[in-house]
């Protein structure tokens, strides 16, 4: 239970990072928005927050993984994993111009 725009942000960044074809990503995203908003409208303010919220969610998720490393025995957390994770967040941020010029 939380803000609707957080769910939307998570979906958007996951789709961005799992669909390598830019054209197909844009098509899938457009279909998602059309279907979603046919049932639940999303304000322009919420849509404007989605790029920033997506990065916040990913940083929160990464922080949780690191904080709970000893409890969960996260063998996948390695230098390569962190570079890949940060790289994906950076590509998203660059696409949306979140932090100015690279």
XYZ file of C-alpha atoms in Angstrom:
102
model
C 0.000 0.000 0.000
C 1.504 3.249 -1.072
C 1.446 5.966 -3.645
C 0.130 4.945 -7.030
C 2.942 6.830 -8.738
C 5.543 4.635 -6.975
C 4.017 1.530 -8.549
C 3.971 3.271 -11.908
C 7.579 4.383 -11.511
C 8.715 0.868 -10.651
C 6.921 -0.601 -13.662
C 8.344 2.055 -15.980
C 11.969 1.557 -14.938
C 11.639 -2.231 -14.985
C 10.236 -2.122 -18.515
C 13.005 0.265 -19.563
C 15.686 -2.093 -18.278
C 14.166 -5.324 -19.589
C 13.178 -4.216 -23.110
C 16.387 -3.493 -25.026
C 14.620 -2.375 -28.214
C 13.766 1.324 -27.825
C 10.881 1.199 -30.279
C 9.316 -1.830 -28.579
C 9.843 -0.196 -25.173
C 7.954 2.896 -26.320
C 5.154 0.760 -27.808
C 4.796 -1.313 -24.652
C 4.831 1.777 -22.476
C 2.163 3.477 -24.592
C -0.056 0.379 -24.395
C 0.492 0.180 -20.648
C -0.538 3.828 -20.169
C -3.592 3.445 -22.403
C -4.791 0.401 -20.489
C -3.965 1.775 -17.067
C -5.596 5.148 -17.624
C -8.697 3.530 -19.109
C -9.374 2.428 -15.528
C -7.434 4.861 -13.312
C -6.437 8.358 -14.461
C -2.944 9.575 -13.614
C -2.368 13.288 -13.069
C 0.264 15.192 -15.020
C 1.987 15.959 -11.703
C 2.319 12.236 -10.931
C 3.593 11.499 -14.430
C 6.215 14.236 -14.038
C 7.447 12.600 -10.811
C 7.836 9.115 -12.255
C 11.430 9.419 -13.567
C 12.732 10.733 -10.226
C 10.672 8.307 -8.165
C 11.962 5.391 -10.218
C 15.561 6.224 -9.291
C 14.533 6.664 -5.644
C 12.909 3.230 -5.634
C 16.006 1.613 -7.109
C 18.315 3.316 -4.613
C 16.028 2.248 -1.772
C 16.022 -1.320 -3.114
C 19.823 -1.366 -3.448
C 20.208 0.079 0.060
C 17.950 -2.629 1.481
C 19.971 -5.318 -0.264
C 23.209 -3.930 1.145
C 21.860 -3.382 4.669
C 20.432 -6.908 4.828
C 23.413 -8.583 3.167
C 24.338 -10.655 6.216
C 20.746 -11.747 6.843
C 19.947 -12.790 3.295
C 23.351 -14.149 2.238
C 23.147 -12.139 -0.975
C 25.918 -13.789 -2.909
C 24.860 -11.888 -6.024
C 25.939 -8.556 -4.532
C 29.353 -8.048 -6.051
C 31.289 -5.293 -7.725
C 29.900 -6.386 -11.107
C 26.319 -6.444 -9.787
C 26.661 -2.956 -8.323
C 28.182 -1.601 -11.534
C 25.332 -3.106 -13.577
C 22.677 -1.831 -11.163
C 24.119 1.693 -11.045
C 24.614 1.615 -14.815
C 20.935 0.847 -15.384
C 19.899 3.675 -13.071
C 22.327 6.002 -14.862
C 20.900 5.125 -18.305
C 17.388 5.860 -16.996
C 18.567 9.135 -15.450
C 20.313 10.164 -18.661
C 17.199 9.375 -20.721
C 15.117 11.660 -18.495
C 17.761 14.350 -17.899
C 17.520 13.945 -14.128
C 20.985 15.102 -13.137
C 21.896 17.487 -15.908
C 24.769 16.636 -18.178
C 26.443 13.264 -17.488
